[in-house]
Tab-separated table of C-alpha atoms in Angstrom:
chain	number	residue	atom	x	y	z
C	248	UNK	CA	0.000	0.000	0.000
C	249	UNK	CA	1.231	3.469	-0.879
C	250	UNK	CA	1.763	5.780	2.107
C	251	UNK	CA	-0.530	8.234	0.304
C	252	UNK	CA	-3.479	5.968	1.161
C	253	UNK	CA	-2.801	5.332	4.841
C	254	UNK	CA	-5.831	7.422	5.817
C	255	UNK	CA	-8.053	5.403	3.481
C	256	UNK	CA	-6.768	2.172	4.969
C	257	UNK	CA	-7.589	3.401	8.469
C	258	UNK	CA	-11.066	4.659	7.571
C	259	UNK	CA	-12.100	1.486	5.749
C	260	UNK	CA	-10.441	-0.660	8.405
C	261	UNK	CA	-12.610	0.979	11.058
C	262	UNK	CA	-15.737	0.037	9.093
C	263	UNK	CA	-14.495	-3.546	8.809
C	264	UNK	CA	-13.761	-3.663	12.537
C	265	UNK	CA	-17.379	-2.678	13.181
C	266	UNK	CA	-18.690	-5.538	11.034
C	267	UNK	CA	-18.879	-4.199	7.474
C	268	UNK	CA	-17.411	-6.121	4.552
C	269	UNK	CA	-14.977	-3.821	2.782
C	270	UNK	CA	-13.078	-4.117	-0.481
C	271	UNK	CA	-10.984	-1.443	-2.207
C	272	UNK	CA	-8.461	-1.111	-5.016
C	273	UNK	CA	-6.680	1.911	-6.467
C	274	UNK	CA	-4.385	1.509	-9.492
C	275	UNK	CA	-1.960	3.998	-11.020
C	276	UNK	CA	-3.034	4.581	-14.627
C	277	UNK	CA	0.530	4.730	-15.963
C	278	UNK	CA	2.102	1.751	-14.224
C	279	UNK	CA	-0.997	-0.290	-13.438
C	280	UNK	CA	0.473	-0.927	-9.992
C	281	UNK	CA	-1.786	-1.006	-6.915
C	282	UNK	CA	-1.677	2.005	-4.600
C	283	UNK	CA	-4.320	0.562	-2.289
C	284	UNK	CA	-5.600	-3.010	-1.970
C	285	UNK	CA	-7.969	-4.139	0.786
C	286	UNK	CA	-9.571	-7.582	0.396
C	287	UNK	CA	-9.537	-6.805	-3.306
C	288	UNK	CA	-10.209	-10.376	-4.504
C	289	UNK	CA	-13.400	-10.810	-2.478
C	290	UNK	CA	-16.614	-10.778	-4.512
C	291	UNK	CA	-19.193	-8.497	-2.883
C	292	UNK	CA	-22.607	-7.283	-4.049
C	293	UNK	CA	-22.124	-4.243	-6.291
C	294	UNK	CA	-25.719	-3.360	-7.242
C	295	UNK	CA	-25.829	-1.258	-10.435
C	296	UNK	CA	-22.058	-1.325	-10.999
C	297	UNK	CA	-22.666	-4.576	-12.886
C	298	UNK	CA	-24.506	-2.590	-15.559
C	299	UNK	CA	-21.061	-1.612	-16.879
C	300	UNK	CA	-20.757	-5.165	-18.228
C	301	UNK	CA	-24.030	-4.708	-20.117
C	302	UNK	CA	-22.715	-1.429	-21.526
C	303	UNK	CA	-19.557	-3.193	-22.717
C	304	UNK	CA	-21.565	-5.854	-24.558
C	305	UNK	CA	-23.948	-3.249	-26.005
C	306	UNK	CA	-21.055	-1.084	-27.208
C	307	UNK	CA	-19.390	-4.108	-28.801
C	308	UNK	CA	-22.603	-4.932	-30.672
C	309	UNK	CA	-22.820	-1.351	-31.951
C	310	UNK	CA	-19.161	-1.425	-33.042
C	311	UNK	CA	-19.671	-4.597	-35.091
C	312	UNK	CA	-23.113	-3.467	-36.299
C	313	UNK	CA	-24.553	-6.745	-35.087
C	314	UNK	CA	-27.730	-7.356	-37.128
C	315	UNK	CA	-29.256	-9.550	-34.426
C	316	UNK	CA	-30.160	-6.557	-32.268
C	317	UNK	CA	-32.419	-3.768	-33.569
C	318	UNK	CA	-31.108	-0.231	-33.573
C	319	UNK	CA	-34.371	1.012	-32.039
C	320	UNK	CA	-35.950	-0.866	-29.124
C	321	UNK	CA	-39.365	-0.754	-27.422
C	322	UNK	CA	-40.071	-0.850	-23.710
C	323	UNK	CA	-42.805	-3.250	-22.628
C	324	UNK	CA	-44.796	-3.654	-19.405
C	325	UNK	CA	-42.466	-6.527	-18.490
C	326	UNK	CA	-39.516	-4.104	-18.484
C	327	UNK	CA	-41.217	-1.600	-16.206
C	328	UNK	CA	-39.525	-0.753	-12.933
C	329	UNK	CA	-39.148	2.487	-11.041
C	330	UNK	CA	-36.306	3.757	-8.867
C	331	UNK	CA	-33.150	4.820	-10.720
C	332	UNK	CA	-33.453	6.228	-14.192
C	333	UNK	CA	-35.738	8.404	-16.267
C	334	UNK	CA	-37.363	6.249	-18.923
C	335	UNK	CA	-40.081	4.976	-16.564
C	336	UNK	CA	-41.288	8.605	-16.348
C	337	UNK	CA	-40.849	9.398	-20.051
C	338	UNK	CA	-43.736	9.078	-22.508
C	339	UNK	CA	-41.635	7.951	-25.452
C	340	UNK	CA	-42.051	4.159	-25.879
C	341	UNK	CA	-39.005	3.552	-28.091
C	342	UNK	CA	-35.381	4.668	-28.030
C	343	UNK	CA	-32.275	4.116	-30.161
C	344	UNK	CA	-29.767	1.607	-28.838
C	345	UNK	CA	-27.166	4.278	-28.157
C	346	UNK	CA	-29.597	6.427	-26.188
C	347	UNK	CA	-30.289	3.523	-23.855
C	348	UNK	CA	-26.580	3.208	-23.197
C	349	UNK	CA	-26.552	6.922	-22.473
C	350	UNK	CA	-29.467	6.623	-20.022
C	351	UNK	CA	-27.734	3.810	-18.159
C	352	UNK	CA	-24.456	5.694	-18.039
C	353	UNK	CA	-26.026	8.955	-16.898
C	354	UNK	CA	-28.813	7.796	-14.588
C	355	UNK	CA	-28.317	4.027	-14.145
C	356	UNK	CA	-31.665	3.636	-15.913
C	357	UNK	CA	-33.426	0.442	-14.815
C	358	UNK	CA	-35.925	0.250	-17.677
C	359	UNK	CA	-33.197	0.698	-20.289
C	360	UNK	CA	-31.202	-2.012	-18.516
C	361	UNK	CA	-34.086	-4.460	-18.678
C	362	UNK	CA	-34.862	-3.669	-22.328
C	363	UNK	CA	-31.248	-4.216	-23.355
C	364	UNK	CA	-30.989	-7.434	-21.342
C	365	UNK	CA	-34.174	-8.738	-22.944
C	366	UNK	CA	-32.585	-8.374	-26.394
C	367	UNK	CA	-28.939	-9.122	-25.633
C	368	UNK	CA	-29.384	-11.789	-22.963
C	369	UNK	CA	-27.659	-12.287	-19.642
C	370	UNK	CA	-25.652	-15.183	-21.077
C	371	UNK	CA	-24.001	-12.941	-23.684
C	372	UNK	CA	-23.048	-10.470	-20.957
C	373	UNK	CA	-21.589	-13.312	-18.884
C	374	UNK	CA	-19.567	-14.630	-21.826
C	375	UNK	CA	-18.207	-11.150	-22.556
C	376	UNK	CA	-17.121	-10.732	-18.940
C	377	UNK	CA	-15.388	-14.117	-18.970
C	378	UNK	CA	-13.631	-13.248	-22.245
C	379	UNK	CA	-12.174	-10.221	-20.463
C	380	UNK	CA	-10.822	-12.459	-17.710
C	381	UNK	CA	-13.387	-11.434	-15.099
C	382	UNK	CA	-14.064	-14.431	-12.847
C	383	UNK	CA	-15.399	-12.700	-9.724
C	384	UNK	CA	-17.396	-9.954	-11.414
C	385	UNK	CA	-20.777	-10.546	-13.065
C	386	UNK	CA	-24.188	-9.106	-13.863
C	387	UNK	CA	-26.473	-11.802	-12.468
C	388	UNK	CA	-30.003	-10.768	-13.378
C	389	UNK	CA	-32.385	-8.154	-14.692
C	390	UNK	CA	-33.497	-5.366	-12.361
C	391	UNK	CA	-36.383	-6.467	-10.115
C	392	UNK	CA	-38.474	-4.705	-7.490
C	393	UNK	CA	-38.363	-7.798	-5.293
C	394	UNK	CA	-36.226	-10.934	-5.478
C	395	UNK	CA	-37.873	-14.282	-4.901
C	396	UNK	CA	-36.271	-17.632	-4.037
C	397	UNK	CA	-35.833	-18.490	-7.730
C	398	UNK	CA	-34.122	-15.187	-8.595
C	399	UNK	CA	-30.464	-14.270	-8.257
C	400	UNK	CA	-29.966	-12.800	-4.770
C	401	UNK	CA	-28.156	-9.745	-6.159
C	402	UNK	CA	-28.218	-7.700	-9.354
C	403	UNK	CA	-24.430	-7.993	-9.615
C	404	UNK	CA	-21.279	-8.979	-7.757
C	405	UNK	CA	-17.676	-7.965	-8.228
C	406	UNK	CA	-14.202	-7.824	-6.792
C	407	UNK	CA	-12.582	-4.425	-6.628
C	408	UNK	CA	-9.362	-5.825	-8.128
C	409	UNK	CA	-11.260	-6.800	-11.281
C	410	UNK	CA	-13.421	-3.676	-11.389
C	411	UNK	CA	-10.465	-1.300	-11.013
C	412	UNK	CA	-8.662	-3.291	-13.717
C	413	UNK	CA	-11.723	-3.045	-15.991
C	414	UNK	CA	-11.719	0.758	-15.795
C	415	UNK	CA	-7.921	0.778	-16.213
C	416	UNK	CA	-8.359	-1.295	-19.390
C	417	UNK	CA	-11.176	0.958	-20.625
C	418	UNK	CA	-8.904	3.979	-20.212
C	419	UNK	CA	-6.247	2.229	-22.306
C	420	UNK	CA	-8.724	1.189	-25.014
C	421	UNK	CA	-8.229	-2.495	-24.261
C	422	UNK	CA	-11.802	-3.607	-23.527
C	423	UNK	CA	-12.773	-5.379	-26.759
C	424	UNK	CA	-11.168	-2.593	-28.829
C	425	UNK	CA	-10.501	1.128	-28.628
C	426	UNK	CA	-13.801	2.121	-30.285
C	427	UNK	CA	-15.855	-0.009	-27.895
C	428	UNK	CA	-13.875	1.191	-24.883
C	429	UNK	CA	-14.347	4.843	-25.818
C	430	UNK	CA	-18.076	4.410	-26.355
C	431	UNK	CA	-18.480	2.914	-22.877
C	432	UNK	CA	-16.424	5.726	-21.338
C	433	UNK	CA	-18.490	8.299	-23.221
C	434	UNK	CA	-21.720	6.915	-21.756
C	435	UNK	CA	-20.276	6.718	-18.236
C	436	UNK	CA	-18.854	10.251	-18.397
C	437	UNK	CA	-22.435	11.500	-17.938
C	438	UNK	CA	-22.943	9.742	-14.596
C	439	UNK	CA	-24.646	12.125	-12.174
C	440	UNK	CA	-24.021	10.184	-8.953
C	441	UNK	CA	-21.006	11.671	-7.197
C	442	UNK	CA	-22.223	10.778	-3.705
C	443	UNK	CA	-19.530	8.275	-2.692
C	444	UNK	CA	-15.783	8.269	-3.435
C	445	UNK	CA	-16.282	10.988	-6.045
C	446	UNK	CA	-17.902	13.330	-3.511
C	447	UNK	CA	-14.368	14.426	-2.562
C	448	UNK	CA	-13.491	15.760	-6.011
C	449	UNK	CA	-15.532	18.983	-5.960
C	450	UNK	CA	-17.037	18.409	-9.408
C	451	UNK	CA	-20.441	19.399	-10.780
C	452	UNK	CA	-22.525	16.193	-10.679
C	453	UNK	CA	-24.513	17.252	-13.738
C	454	UNK	CA	-21.678	18.595	-15.884
C	455	UNK	CA	-18.200	17.124	-15.479
C	456	UNK	CA	-17.418	15.697	-18.916
C	457	UNK	CA	-14.833	18.392	-19.533
C	458	UNK	CA	-11.794	18.863	-17.330
C	459	UNK	CA	-12.462	21.119	-14.348
C	460	UNK	CA	-9.475	22.599	-12.485
C	461	UNK	CA	-7.351	19.898	-14.088
C	462	UNK	CA	-9.619	17.019	-13.002
C	463	UNK	CA	-11.575	14.642	-15.196
C	464	UNK	CA	-13.802	11.904	-13.765
C	465	UNK	CA	-15.616	8.908	-15.236
C	466	UNK	CA	-17.423	6.626	-12.800
C	467	UNK	CA	-20.294	4.237	-12.107
C	468	UNK	CA	-21.962	3.672	-8.766
C	469	UNK	CA	-24.139	0.982	-7.257
C	470	UNK	CA	-26.618	1.468	-4.417
C	471	UNK	CA	-28.797	-1.070	-2.647
C	472	UNK	CA	-29.888	-1.635	0.914
C	473	UNK	CA	-26.650	-2.236	2.779
C	474	UNK	CA	-24.483	-1.802	-0.342
C	475	UNK	CA	-22.481	1.149	-1.626
C	476	UNK	CA	-20.059	0.731	-4.517
C	477	UNK	CA	-18.156	3.292	-6.609
C	478	UNK	CA	-15.854	2.450	-9.514
C	479	UNK	CA	-14.118	4.942	-11.757
C	480	UNK	CA	-11.236	6.855	-13.276
C	481	UNK	CA	-9.821	10.152	-12.109
C	482	UNK	CA	-7.235	12.061	-14.147
C	483	UNK	CA	-5.455	14.953	-12.468
C	484	UNK	CA	-2.603	17.344	-13.141
C	485	UNK	CA	0.068	15.001	-11.762
C	486	UNK	CA	-1.316	11.480	-12.233
C	487	UNK	CA	-4.354	9.337	-12.926
C	488	UNK	CA	-5.919	6.375	-11.176
C	489	UNK	CA	-8.605	3.785	-11.602
C	490	UNK	CA	-10.412	2.895	-8.397
C	491	UNK	CA	-13.079	0.609	-6.975
C	492	UNK	CA	-14.519	0.712	-3.463
C	493	UNK	CA	-17.366	-1.505	-2.224
C	494	UNK	CA	-18.851	-1.675	1.259
C	495	UNK	CA	-21.517	-4.159	2.373
C	496	UNK	CA	-22.957	-3.157	5.738
C	497	UNK	CA	-25.957	-3.364	8.029
C	498	UNK	CA	-28.049	-0.392	6.961
C	499	UNK	CA	-29.987	-0.167	10.217
C	500	UNK	CA	-29.767	3.591	10.713
C	501	UNK	CA	-28.914	6.799	8.915
C	502	UNK	CA	-25.824	7.013	11.123
C	503	UNK	CA	-24.558	3.657	9.799
C	504	UNK	CA	-25.085	4.760	6.202
C	505	UNK	CA	-23.389	8.127	6.689
C	506	UNK	CA	-20.349	6.467	8.296
C	507	UNK	CA	-19.918	4.369	5.157
C	508	UNK	CA	-20.236	7.390	2.881
C	509	UNK	CA	-17.789	9.349	5.054
C	510	UNK	CA	-15.214	6.550	4.778
C	511	UNK	CA	-15.645	6.382	0.996
C	512	UNK	CA	-15.126	10.133	0.829
C	513	UNK	CA	-11.855	9.689	2.737
C	514	UNK	CA	-10.675	7.377	-0.050
C	515	UNK	CA	-11.688	10.059	-2.524
C	516	UNK	CA	-9.622	12.675	-0.693
C	517	UNK	CA	-6.534	10.434	-0.791
C	518	UNK	CA	-7.105	9.823	-4.513
C	519	UNK	CA	-7.452	13.556	-5.102
C	520	UNK	CA	-4.227	14.293	-3.246
C	521	UNK	CA	-2.398	11.648	-5.293
C	522	UNK	CA	-3.534	12.867	-8.716
C	523	UNK	CA	-3.562	16.618	-8.027
C-alpha cells in the first residue's frame, strides 16, 4: 500500500472492525500498480455497478453493427420498474440503442437495462465478462423490485481488483477494442451520482465531462440496501488512477449509512491528493 493511502486504509479498516465487509483497489493509470488493496479479490454485491458489463456488450454490438439486435428498441410492461433512471417517467415508448446506453451511463436507468438485457441476454453479458478475464465480477439478473427464491440474490457482484482493472483497461482502449472502450467511457462520463468516493473531487454532478481545475472523472456507482459501490477513473494534473470501493454493511440507521459514505469520501480525498 502506498503511504498516500494510509488514511483510506484506516477509515475502511474501522468500518471492517465494526462488522462491514470492505473491499478497495486503487491503481496507477501509468504503471498499473496497486496504490491501495484491501480484500480486493473478495466478490461483494455491487448493485448497479454490474450494468457496466451490459454497456460493454452493447457497445461491442454497436461497433460490429450486429444485425441480431435492432437499432431502435421498445419498452414493454415486463420491463417496467421504477427507482433509478428516467425512462419509466418518459412518454416515449421507443429509443435508439445508443440512447439507452446513455441513459444507463447517466442515470443508471433500470428500464433501459431491462430492455437491453431482454434483447442481448444475460448469457451474452456473462460470456463477454469471462472473455475479459473477469471471474469474480458478473451481472447476475435483470433489475427487479423484489427478489424471490428463484431469482439471483443480487443484481451484480464484483471484486474491486477486477473492477479497477476493468476501468484501467477501458482507459487504455483495451476492452474489446478502442472504439468499444471509448463508447463505454463516453456513456459513463455522464454519470450524475457523485455521492460516494467521487464526492471528494468537488465536481459538478450534472456537468463534469470536460476537465475542471485539471480534473476529469468517469465513474459508475451501485446502491442497494446495505451496499455502496463506486468504480471509476480520475485524471489529475500530476497522475491518474482507476479505483473501486465496495462496502456491504448493516443499513440499520442513517448514522450507519453516513459512516460508510464518510469513509468512501476519505478514499476520494486520498485519490485527489495523489492525482492533483
